[in-house]
Amino acid sequence: EAYGVIGIITSISYILVMISDMGLRAYIIRHEHGGDELLQSVWTVRLLRNVAIFAIMFVGAGVFAELYKAPEISLAIRICAAPFLIDACSSLAGATTERNRGVVRLTIVEFTRFLMVTVTTIIAAYFLRNYWAIVIGMFVNSIVGVIASYTVLKGPPVRFRLEGDHVRDLWRFWRIIIPSSIITLVLTQTNTVIMARFFPMDELGKFSIATTLSA
């Protein structure tokens, strides 16, 4: 049942992310120059996007819960919107490290982050015995990511900036990305939405576990 609840929340988050997916990481990695002004504009766009996702998820929690026939989890949906705000504060060090071929260093950081989140979630699950343990893991994942982006990984200086040329170029790149994002969204989330409306929460949880294992 806990995995069923988290499966719904993850599905909502994923839908919002994919609808607004601008391919920011790929844009940074493939860009010819990647100077500080460009990166600051990308960081600002990501900040505004994450704030928008948070607002939609927080305000629309009741609507989403009804859509999935699970009105009892509207509070959990609102709380799980907060990591989007936390993630928005991180630097772009992950993308720039990958751009500069620091894949080994980035992989070590990401794997360490994964271990910290896993251990935290297991400890929380031992005491709480419900889906809030996984929610705590989500927050730890975001917080560790922000800290690592400013300490372990070296990224560009963070500054609120919106340069018109950079934003327009990013918009042109986004128009290429969005069709594939929508196709991916339809292929991966339609079954979850349908099953959530007709399956009990524990049966949906079995589906979520199987999906996680296959991934």
JSON list of C-alpha atoms in Angstrom, two decimals:
[
{"chain": "A", "resi": 1, "resn": "GLU", "atom": "CA", "xyz": [0.00, 0.00, 0.00]},
{"chain": "A", "resi": 2, "resn": "ALA", "atom": "CA", "xyz": [2.89, 2.38, 0.80]},
{"chain": "A", "resi": 3, "resn": "TYR", "atom": "CA", "xyz": [4.38, 1.75, -2.63]},
{"chain": "A", "resi": 4, "resn": "GLY", "atom": "CA", "xyz": [0.97, 2.41, -4.17]},
{"chain": "A", "resi": 5, "resn": "VAL", "atom": "CA", "xyz": [0.83, 5.86, -2.57]},
{"chain": "A", "resi": 6, "resn": "ILE", "atom": "CA", "xyz": [4.37, 6.68, -3.62]},
{"chain": "A", "resi": 7, "resn": "GLY", "atom": "CA", "xyz": [3.66, 5.35, -7.09]},
{"chain": "A", "resi": 8, "resn": "ILE", "atom": "CA", "xyz": [0.84, 7.87, -7.50]},
{"chain": "A", "resi": 9, "resn": "ILE", "atom": "CA", "xyz": [2.94, 10.76, -6.17]},
{"chain": "A", "resi": 10, "resn": "THR", "atom": "CA", "xyz": [5.84, 9.78, -8.42]},
{"chain": "A", "resi": 11, "resn": "SER", "atom": "CA", "xyz": [3.49, 9.58, -11.40]},
{"chain": "A", "resi": 12, "resn": "ILE", "atom": "CA", "xyz": [2.16, 13.09, -10.74]},
{"chain": "A", "resi": 13, "resn": "SER", "atom": "CA", "xyz": [5.69, 14.47, -10.35]},
{"chain": "A", "resi": 14, "resn": "TYR", "atom": "CA", "xyz": [6.86, 12.71, -13.49]},
{"chain": "A", "resi": 15, "resn": "ILE", "atom": "CA", "xyz": [3.95, 14.03, -15.56]},
{"chain": "A", "resi": 16, "resn": "LEU", "atom": "CA", "xyz": [4.63, 17.62, -14.48]},
{"chain": "A", "resi": 17, "resn": "VAL", "atom": "CA", "xyz": [8.37, 17.25, -15.11]},
{"chain": "A", "resi": 18, "resn": "MET", "atom": "CA", "xyz": [7.91, 15.73, -18.56]},
{"chain": "A", "resi": 19, "resn": "ILE", "atom": "CA", "xyz": [5.34, 18.31, -19.66]},
{"chain": "A", "resi": 20, "resn": "SER", "atom": "CA", "xyz": [7.82, 21.05, -18.76]},
{"chain": "A", "resi": 21, "resn": "ASP", "atom": "CA", "xyz": [10.93, 19.13, -19.82]},
{"chain": "A", "resi": 22, "resn": "MET", "atom": "CA", "xyz": [13.28, 21.51, -21.59]},
{"chain": "A", "resi": 23, "resn": "GLY", "atom": "CA", "xyz": [16.27, 19.18, -21.88]},
{"chain": "A", "resi": 24, "resn": "LEU", "atom": "CA", "xyz": [18.36, 21.57, -19.78]},
{"chain": "A", "resi": 25, "resn": "ARG", "atom": "CA", "xyz": [21.08, 19.04, -18.95]},
{"chain": "A", "resi": 26, "resn": "ALA", "atom": "CA", "xyz": [21.46, 18.00, -22.59]},
{"chain": "A", "resi": 27, "resn": "TYR", "atom": "CA", "xyz": [21.39, 21.65, -23.65]},
{"chain": "A", "resi": 28, "resn": "ILE", "atom": "CA", "xyz": [24.30, 22.49, -21.34]},
{"chain": "A", "resi": 29, "resn": "ILE", "atom": "CA", "xyz": [26.35, 19.43, -22.30]},
{"chain": "A", "resi": 30, "resn": "ARG", "atom": "CA", "xyz": [26.03, 19.96, -26.05]},
{"chain": "A", "resi": 31, "resn": "HIS", "atom": "CA", "xyz": [26.30, 23.76, -26.15]},
{"chain": "A", "resi": 32, "resn": "GLU", "atom": "CA", "xyz": [29.25, 25.08, -28.13]},
{"chain": "A", "resi": 33, "resn": "HIS", "atom": "CA", "xyz": [30.40, 27.62, -25.53]},
{"chain": "A", "resi": 34, "resn": "GLY", "atom": "CA", "xyz": [28.62, 27.15, -22.19]},
{"chain": "A", "resi": 35, "resn": "GLY", "atom": "CA", "xyz": [29.80, 30.41, -20.60]},
{"chain": "A", "resi": 36, "resn": "ASP", "atom": "CA", "xyz": [28.72, 31.71, -17.21]},
{"chain": "A", "resi": 37, "resn": "GLU", "atom": "CA", "xyz": [26.05, 34.03, -18.62]},
{"chain": "A", "resi": 38, "resn": "LEU", "atom": "CA", "xyz": [24.44, 31.17, -20.53]},
{"chain": "A", "resi": 39, "resn": "LEU", "atom": "CA", "xyz": [24.55, 28.88, -17.51]},
{"chain": "A", "resi": 40, "resn": "GLN", "atom": "CA", "xyz": [23.06, 31.55, -15.26]},
{"chain": "A", "resi": 41, "resn": "SER", "atom": "CA", "xyz": [20.18, 32.01, -17.70]},
{"chain": "A", "resi": 42, "resn": "VAL", "atom": "CA", "xyz": [19.61, 28.25, -17.76]},
{"chain": "A", "resi": 43, "resn": "TRP", "atom": "CA", "xyz": [19.73, 28.15, -13.96]},
{"chain": "A", "resi": 44, "resn": "THR", "atom": "CA", "xyz": [17.15, 30.93, -13.78]},
{"chain": "A", "resi": 45, "resn": "VAL", "atom": "CA", "xyz": [14.85, 29.18, -16.25]},
{"chain": "A", "resi": 46, "resn": "ARG", "atom": "CA", "xyz": [15.11, 25.99, -14.20]},
{"chain": "A", "resi": 47, "resn": "LEU", "atom": "CA", "xyz": [14.38, 27.93, -11.02]},
{"chain": "A", "resi": 48, "resn": "LEU", "atom": "CA", "xyz": [11.21, 29.45, -12.49]},
{"chain": "A", "resi": 49, "resn": "ARG", "atom": "CA", "xyz": [10.15, 26.10, -13.92]},
{"chain": "A", "resi": 50, "resn": "ASN", "atom": "CA", "xyz": [10.57, 24.31, -10.58]},
{"chain": "A", "resi": 51, "resn": "VAL", "atom": "CA", "xyz": [8.67, 27.03, -8.74]},
{"chain": "A", "resi": 52, "resn": "ALA", "atom": "CA", "xyz": [5.84, 26.63, -11.27]},
{"chain": "A", "resi": 53, "resn": "ILE", "atom": "CA", "xyz": [5.81, 22.83, -10.81]},
{"chain": "A", "resi": 54, "resn": "PHE", "atom": "CA", "xyz": [5.74, 23.26, -7.03]},
{"chain": "A", "resi": 55, "resn": "ALA", "atom": "CA", "xyz": [2.81, 25.69, -7.26]},
{"chain": "A", "resi": 56, "resn": "ILE", "atom": "CA", "xyz": [0.81, 23.44, -9.61]},
{"chain": "A", "resi": 57, "resn": "MET", "atom": "CA", "xyz": [1.45, 20.34, -7.51]},
{"chain": "A", "resi": 58, "resn": "PHE", "atom": "CA", "xyz": [0.74, 22.09, -4.19]},
{"chain": "A", "resi": 59, "resn": "VAL", "atom": "CA", "xyz": [-2.40, 23.97, -5.24]},
{"chain": "A", "resi": 60, "resn": "GLY", "atom": "CA", "xyz": [-3.72, 21.15, -7.43]},
{"chain": "A", "resi": 61, "resn": "ALA", "atom": "CA", "xyz": [-3.09, 18.35, -4.94]},
{"chain": "A", "resi": 62, "resn": "GLY", "atom": "CA", "xyz": [-6.79, 17.80, -4.36]},
{"chain": "A", "resi": 63, "resn": "VAL", "atom": "CA", "xyz": [-7.52, 17.62, -8.08]},
{"chain": "A", "resi": 64, "resn": "PHE", "atom": "CA", "xyz": [-4.67, 15.17, -8.68]},
{"chain": "A", "resi": 65, "resn": "ALA", "atom": "CA", "xyz": [-5.79, 13.00, -5.75]},
{"chain": "A", "resi": 66, "resn": "GLU", "atom": "CA", "xyz": [-9.32, 12.84, -7.18]},
{"chain": "A", "resi": 67, "resn": "LEU", "atom": "CA", "xyz": [-7.95, 12.04, -10.65]},
{"chain": "A", "resi": 68, "resn": "TYR", "atom": "CA", "xyz": [-6.19, 9.01, -9.20]},
{"chain": "A", "resi": 69, "resn": "LYS", "atom": "CA", "xyz": [-9.19, 8.16, -6.98]},
{"chain": "A", "resi": 70, "resn": "ALA", "atom": "CA", "xyz": [-7.07, 8.63, -3.84]},
{"chain": "A", "resi": 71, "resn": "PRO", "atom": "CA", "xyz": [-8.37, 11.74, -2.02]},
{"chain": "A", "resi": 72, "resn": "GLU", "atom": "CA", "xyz": [-6.67, 10.67, 1.21]},
{"chain": "A", "resi": 73, "resn": "ILE", "atom": "CA", "xyz": [-3.18, 11.39, -0.12]},
{"chain": "A", "resi": 74, "resn": "SER", "atom": "CA", "xyz": [-3.67, 15.07, -1.04]},
{"chain": "A", "resi": 75, "resn": "LEU", "atom": "CA", "xyz": [-1.55, 16.14, 1.96]},
{"chain": "A", "resi": 76, "resn": "ALA", "atom": "CA", "xyz": [1.28, 13.84, 0.90]},
{"chain": "A", "resi": 77, "resn": "ILE", "atom": "CA", "xyz": [1.14, 15.29, -2.63]},
{"chain": "A", "resi": 78, "resn": "ARG", "atom": "CA", "xyz": [1.48, 18.82, -1.25]},
{"chain": "A", "resi": 79, "resn": "ILE", "atom": "CA", "xyz": [4.43, 17.88, 0.94]},
{"chain": "A", "resi": 80, "resn": "CYS", "atom": "CA", "xyz": [6.15, 16.06, -1.92]},
{"chain": "A", "resi": 81, "resn": "ALA", "atom": "CA", "xyz": [5.97, 19.24, -4.00]},
{"chain": "A", "resi": 82, "resn": "ALA", "atom": "CA", "xyz": [8.59, 20.85, -1.72]},
{"chain": "A", "resi": 83, "resn": "PRO", "atom": "CA", "xyz": [11.62, 18.94, -3.12]},
{"chain": "A", "resi": 84, "resn": "PHE", "atom": "CA", "xyz": [11.10, 20.82, -6.39]},
{"chain": "A", "resi": 85, "resn": "LEU", "atom": "CA", "xyz": [11.88, 24.06, -4.54]},
{"chain": "A", "resi": 86, "resn": "ILE", "atom": "CA", "xyz": [14.93, 22.48, -2.90]},
{"chain": "A", "resi": 87, "resn": "ASP", "atom": "CA", "xyz": [16.21, 21.15, -6.24]},
{"chain": "A", "resi": 88, "resn": "ALA", "atom": "CA", "xyz": [15.75, 24.60, -7.78]},
{"chain": "A", "resi": 89, "resn": "CYS", "atom": "CA", "xyz": [18.39, 25.97, -5.38]},
{"chain": "A", "resi": 90, "resn": "SER", "atom": "CA", "xyz": [21.13, 23.59, -6.52]},
{"chain": "A", "resi": 91, "resn": "SER", "atom": "CA", "xyz": [23.82, 24.74, -8.92]},
{"chain": "A", "resi": 92, "resn": "LEU", "atom": "CA", "xyz": [24.37, 23.31, -12.39]},
{"chain": "A", "resi": 93, "resn": "ALA", "atom": "CA", "xyz": [27.55, 21.57, -11.28]},
{"chain": "A", "resi": 94, "resn": "GLY", "atom": "CA", "xyz": [26.27, 18.12, -12.26]},
{"chain": "A", "resi": 95, "resn": "ALA", "atom": "CA", "xyz": [25.69, 19.11, -15.88]},
{"chain": "A", "resi": 96, "resn": "THR", "atom": "CA", "xyz": [28.92, 21.11, -16.17]},
{"chain": "A", "resi": 97, "resn": "THR", "atom": "CA", "xyz": [30.93, 18.28, -14.61]},
{"chain": "A", "resi": 98, "resn": "GLU", "atom": "CA", "xyz": [29.53, 15.90, -17.20]},
{"chain": "A", "resi": 99, "resn": "ARG", "atom": "CA", "xyz": [30.23, 18.47, -19.94]},
{"chain": "A", "resi": 100, "resn": "ASN", "atom": "CA", "xyz": [33.85, 18.65, -18.78]},
{"chain": "A", "resi": 101, "resn": "ARG", "atom": "CA", "xyz": [34.16, 14.85, -18.87]},
{"chain": "A", "resi": 102, "resn": "GLY", "atom": "CA", "xyz": [34.15, 14.42, -15.11]},
{"chain": "A", "resi": 103, "resn": "VAL", "atom": "CA", "xyz": [31.87, 11.41, -15.38]},
{"chain": "A", "resi": 104, "resn": "VAL", "atom": "CA", "xyz": [33.78, 9.26, -12.89]},
{"chain": "A", "resi": 105, "resn": "ARG", "atom": "CA", "xyz": [33.64, 11.96, -10.20]},
{"chain": "A", "resi": 106, "resn": "LEU", "atom": "CA", "xyz": [29.97, 12.60, -10.91]},
{"chain": "A", "resi": 107, "resn": "THR", "atom": "CA", "xyz": [29.16, 8.89, -10.74]},
{"chain": "A", "resi": 108, "resn": "ILE", "atom": "CA", "xyz": [30.89, 8.55, -7.36]},
{"chain": "A", "resi": 109, "resn": "VAL", "atom": "CA", "xyz": [28.92, 11.52, -6.00]},
{"chain": "A", "resi": 110, "resn": "GLU", "atom": "CA", "xyz": [25.62, 10.20, -7.33]},
{"chain": "A", "resi": 111, "resn": "PHE", "atom": "CA", "xyz": [26.26, 6.70, -5.97]},
{"chain": "A", "resi": 112, "resn": "THR", "atom": "CA", "xyz": [27.18, 8.10, -2.54]},
{"chain": "A", "resi": 113, "resn": "ARG", "atom": "CA", "xyz": [23.99, 10.14, -2.62]},
{"chain": "A", "resi": 114, "resn": "PHE", "atom": "CA", "xyz": [22.02, 7.01, -3.51]},
{"chain": "A", "resi": 115, "resn": "LEU", "atom": "CA", "xyz": [23.53, 5.11, -0.55]},
{"chain": "A", "resi": 116, "resn": "MET", "atom": "CA", "xyz": [22.71, 7.94, 1.87]},
{"chain": "A", "resi": 117, "resn": "VAL", "atom": "CA", "xyz": [19.11, 8.11, 0.68]},
{"chain": "A", "resi": 118, "resn": "THR", "atom": "CA", "xyz": [18.71, 4.33, 0.83]},
{"chain": "A", "resi": 119, "resn": "VAL", "atom": "CA", "xyz": [20.07, 4.05, 4.36]},
{"chain": "A", "resi": 120, "resn": "THR", "atom": "CA", "xyz": [17.94, 6.96, 5.56]},
{"chain": "A", "resi": 121, "resn": "THR", "atom": "CA", "xyz": [14.81, 5.49, 4.00]},
{"chain": "A", "resi": 122, "resn": "ILE", "atom": "CA", "xyz": [15.43, 2.06, 5.56]},
{"chain": "A", "resi": 123, "resn": "ILE", "atom": "CA", "xyz": [15.97, 3.56, 9.01]},
{"chain": "A", "resi": 124, "resn": "ALA", "atom": "CA", "xyz": [12.85, 5.73, 8.67]},
{"chain": "A", "resi": 125, "resn": "ALA", "atom": "CA", "xyz": [10.83, 2.74, 7.42]},
{"chain": "A", "resi": 126, "resn": "TYR", "atom": "CA", "xyz": [11.95, 0.67, 10.42]},
{"chain": "A", "resi": 127, "resn": "PHE", "atom": "CA", "xyz": [10.42, 3.21, 12.80]},
{"chain": "A", "resi": 128, "resn": "LEU", "atom": "CA", "xyz": [7.49, 4.64, 10.81]},
{"chain": "A", "resi": 129, "resn": "ARG", "atom": "CA", "xyz": [6.27, 1.59, 8.87]},
{"chain": "A", "resi": 130, "resn": "ASN", "atom": "CA", "xyz": [4.46, 3.71, 6.28]},
{"chain": "A", "resi": 131, "resn": "TYR", "atom": "CA", "xyz": [5.01, 5.70, 3.11]},
{"chain": "A", "resi": 132, "resn": "TRP", "atom": "CA", "xyz": [6.29, 8.74, 4.99]},
{"chain": "A", "resi": 133, "resn": "ALA", "atom": "CA", "xyz": [9.63, 6.96, 5.25]},
{"chain": "A", "resi": 134, "resn": "ILE", "atom": "CA", "xyz": [9.99, 7.14, 1.46]},
{"chain": "A", "resi": 135, "resn": "VAL", "atom": "CA", "xyz": [8.90, 10.79, 1.51]},
{"chain": "A", "resi": 136, "resn": "ILE", "atom": "CA", "xyz": [11.71, 11.50, 3.98]},
{"chain": "A", "resi": 137, "resn": "GLY", "atom": "CA", "xyz": [14.08, 9.79, 1.55]},
{"chain": "A", "resi": 138, "resn": "MET", "atom": "CA", "xyz": [12.90, 12.16, -1.19]},
{"chain": "A", "resi": 139, "resn": "PHE", "atom": "CA", "xyz": [13.77, 15.18, 0.94]},
{"chain": "A", "resi": 140, "resn": "VAL", "atom": "CA", "xyz": [17.18, 13.76, 1.84]},
{"chain": "A", "resi": 141, "resn": "ASN", "atom": "CA", "xyz": [17.86, 13.12, -1.84]},
{"chain": "A", "resi": 142, "resn": "SER", "atom": "CA", "xyz": [17.14, 16.75, -2.71]},
{"chain": "A", "resi": 143, "resn": "ILE", "atom": "CA", "xyz": [19.05, 18.22, 0.23]},
{"chain": "A", "resi": 144, "resn": "VAL", "atom": "CA", "xyz": [22.15, 16.08, -0.39]},
{"chain": "A", "resi": 145, "resn": "GLY", "atom": "CA", "xyz": [21.98, 17.01, -4.07]},
{"chain": "A", "resi": 146, "resn": "VAL", "atom": "CA", "xyz": [21.98, 20.73, -3.28]},
{"chain": "A", "resi": 147, "resn": "ILE", "atom": "CA", "xyz": [24.88, 20.42, -0.82]},
{"chain": "A", "resi": 148, "resn": "ALA", "atom": "CA", "xyz": [26.94, 18.30, -3.23]},
{"chain": "A", "resi": 149, "resn": "SER", "atom": "CA", "xyz": [26.37, 20.78, -6.08]},
{"chain": "A", "resi": 150, "resn": "TYR", "atom": "CA", "xyz": [28.10, 23.52, -4.09]},
{"chain": "A", "resi": 151, "resn": "THR", "atom": "CA", "xyz": [30.76, 21.57, -2.24]},
{"chain": "A", "resi": 152, "resn": "VAL", "atom": "CA", "xyz": [31.92, 18.36, -3.93]},
{"chain": "A", "resi": 153, "resn": "LEU", "atom": "CA", "xyz": [31.26, 19.41, -7.53]},
{"chain": "A", "resi": 154, "resn": "LYS", "atom": "CA", "xyz": [32.51, 22.63, -9.06]},
{"chain": "A", "resi": 155, "resn": "GLY", "atom": "CA", "xyz": [29.87, 24.59, -10.94]},
{"chain": "A", "resi": 156, "resn": "PRO", "atom": "CA", "xyz": [29.31, 28.07, -12.35]},
{"chain": "A", "resi": 157, "resn": "PRO", "atom": "CA", "xyz": [28.40, 30.97, -10.03]},
{"chain": "A", "resi": 158, "resn": "VAL", "atom": "CA", "xyz": [24.67, 31.10, -9.33]},
{"chain": "A", "resi": 159, "resn": "ARG", "atom": "CA", "xyz": [22.95, 34.33, -10.30]},
{"chain": "A", "resi": 160, "resn": "PHE", "atom": "CA", "xyz": [19.43, 35.32, -11.38]},
{"chain": "A", "resi": 161, "resn": "ARG", "atom": "CA", "xyz": [19.79, 36.26, -15.04]},
{"chain": "A", "resi": 162, "resn": "LEU", "atom": "CA", "xyz": [17.59, 36.06, -18.13]},
{"chain": "A", "resi": 163, "resn": "GLU", "atom": "CA", "xyz": [19.47, 36.95, -21.29]},
{"chain": "A", "resi": 164, "resn": "GLY", "atom": "CA", "xyz": [17.07, 37.18, -24.22]},
{"chain": "A", "resi": 165, "resn": "ASP", "atom": "CA", "xyz": [19.34, 35.47, -26.76]},
{"chain": "A", "resi": 166, "resn": "HIS", "atom": "CA", "xyz": [20.01, 32.55, -24.46]},
{"chain": "A", "resi": 167, "resn": "VAL", "atom": "CA", "xyz": [16.35, 32.11, -23.53]},
{"chain": "A", "resi": 168, "resn": "ARG", "atom": "CA", "xyz": [15.30, 32.16, -27.20]},
{"chain": "A", "resi": 169, "resn": "ASP", "atom": "CA", "xyz": [17.96, 29.61, -28.07]},
{"chain": "A", "resi": 170, "resn": "LEU", "atom": "CA", "xyz": [16.78, 27.42, -25.20]},
{"chain": "A", "resi": 171, "resn": "TRP", "atom": "CA", "xyz": [13.21, 27.78, -26.45]},
{"chain": "A", "resi": 172, "resn": "ARG", "atom": "CA", "xyz": [14.25, 26.56, -29.90]},
{"chain": "A", "resi": 173, "resn": "PHE", "atom": "CA", "xyz": [15.95, 23.55, -28.29]},
{"chain": "A", "resi": 174, "resn": "TRP", "atom": "CA", "xyz": [12.87, 22.88, -26.14]},
{"chain": "A", "resi": 175, "resn": "ARG", "atom": "CA", "xyz": [10.64, 22.68, -29.23]},
{"chain": "A", "resi": 176, "resn": "ILE", "atom": "CA", "xyz": [12.72, 19.71, -30.36]},
{"chain": "A", "resi": 177, "resn": "ILE", "atom": "CA", "xyz": [12.63, 18.04, -26.94]},
{"chain": "A", "resi": 178, "resn": "ILE", "atom": "CA", "xyz": [8.93, 18.38, -26.07]},
{"chain": "A", "resi": 179, "resn": "PRO", "atom": "CA", "xyz": [7.47, 15.95, -28.69]},
{"chain": "A", "resi": 180, "resn": "SER", "atom": "CA", "xyz": [9.62, 13.08, -27.45]},
{"chain": "A", "resi": 181, "resn": "SER", "atom": "CA", "xyz": [8.78, 14.00, -23.85]},
{"chain": "A", "resi": 182, "resn": "ILE", "atom": "CA", "xyz": [5.05, 13.86, -24.57]},
{"chain": "A", "resi": 183, "resn": "ILE", "atom": "CA", "xyz": [5.40, 10.49, -26.33]},
{"chain": "A", "resi": 184, "resn": "THR", "atom": "CA", "xyz": [7.40, 9.14, -23.37]},
{"chain": "A", "resi": 185, "resn": "LEU", "atom": "CA", "xyz": [4.77, 10.49, -20.99]},
{"chain": "A", "resi": 186, "resn": "VAL", "atom": "CA", "xyz": [1.91, 8.76, -22.81]},
{"chain": "A", "resi": 187, "resn": "LEU", "atom": "CA", "xyz": [3.79, 5.46, -23.05]},
{"chain": "A", "resi": 188, "resn": "THR", "atom": "CA", "xyz": [4.90, 5.34, -19.40]},
{"chain": "A", "resi": 189, "resn": "GLN", "atom": "CA", "xyz": [2.11, 6.98, -17.39]},
{"chain": "A", "resi": 190, "resn": "THR", "atom": "CA", "xyz": [-1.20, 6.12, -19.06]},
{"chain": "A", "resi": 191, "resn": "ASN", "atom": "CA", "xyz": [-1.29, 2.67, -17.46]},
{"chain": "A", "resi": 192, "resn": "THR", "atom": "CA", "xyz": [-0.52, 4.10, -14.00]},
{"chain": "A", "resi": 193, "resn": "VAL", "atom": "CA", "xyz": [-3.36, 6.62, -14.20]},
{"chain": "A", "resi": 194, "resn": "ILE", "atom": "CA", "xyz": [-5.83, 3.99, -15.38]},
{"chain": "A", "resi": 195, "resn": "MET", "atom": "CA", "xyz": [-4.76, 1.36, -12.83]},
{"chain": "A", "resi": 196, "resn": "ALA", "atom": "CA", "xyz": [-4.85, 3.88, -9.97]},
{"chain": "A", "resi": 197, "resn": "ARG", "atom": "CA", "xyz": [-8.51, 4.61, -10.76]},
{"chain": "A", "resi": 198, "resn": "PHE", "atom": "CA", "xyz": [-9.60, 0.98, -10.64]},
{"chain": "A", "resi": 199, "resn": "PHE", "atom": "CA", "xyz": [-7.09, -0.93, -8.49]},
{"chain": "A", "resi": 200, "resn": "PRO", "atom": "CA", "xyz": [-6.88, -0.99, -4.68]},
{"chain": "A", "resi": 201, "resn": "MET", "atom": "CA", "xyz": [-3.81, 0.81, -3.32]},
{"chain": "A", "resi": 202, "resn": "ASP", "atom": "CA", "xyz": [-1.99, -2.39, -2.36]},
{"chain": "A", "resi": 203, "resn": "GLU", "atom": "CA", "xyz": [-2.46, -3.87, -5.85]},
{"chain": "A", "resi": 204, "resn": "LEU", "atom": "CA", "xyz": [-1.17, -0.66, -7.38]},
{"chain": "A", "resi": 205, "resn": "GLY", "atom": "CA", "xyz": [1.80, -0.99, -5.03]},
{"chain": "A", "resi": 206, "resn": "LYS", "atom": "CA", "xyz": [2.67, -4.38, -6.50]},
{"chain": "A", "resi": 207, "resn": "PHE", "atom": "CA", "xyz": [2.66, -2.79, -9.93]},
{"chain": "A", "resi": 208, "resn": "SER", "atom": "CA", "xyz": [4.93, 0.02, -8.68]},
{"chain": "A", "resi": 209, "resn": "ILE", "atom": "CA", "xyz": [7.41, -2.48, -7.22]},
{"chain": "A", "resi": 210, "resn": "ALA", "atom": "CA", "xyz": [7.48, -4.46, -10.47]},
{"chain": "A", "resi": 211, "resn": "THR", "atom": "CA", "xyz": [8.00, -1.27, -12.47]},
{"chain": "A", "resi": 212, "resn": "THR", "atom": "CA", "xyz": [10.89, -0.27, -10.18]},
{"chain": "A", "resi": 213, "resn": "LEU", "atom": "CA", "xyz": [12.54, -3.67, -10.53]},
{"chain": "A", "resi": 214, "resn": "SER", "atom": "CA", "xyz": [12.22, -3.65, -14.34]},
{"chain": "A", "resi": 215, "resn": "ALA", "atom": "CA", "xyz": [13.68, -0.14, -14.48]}
]
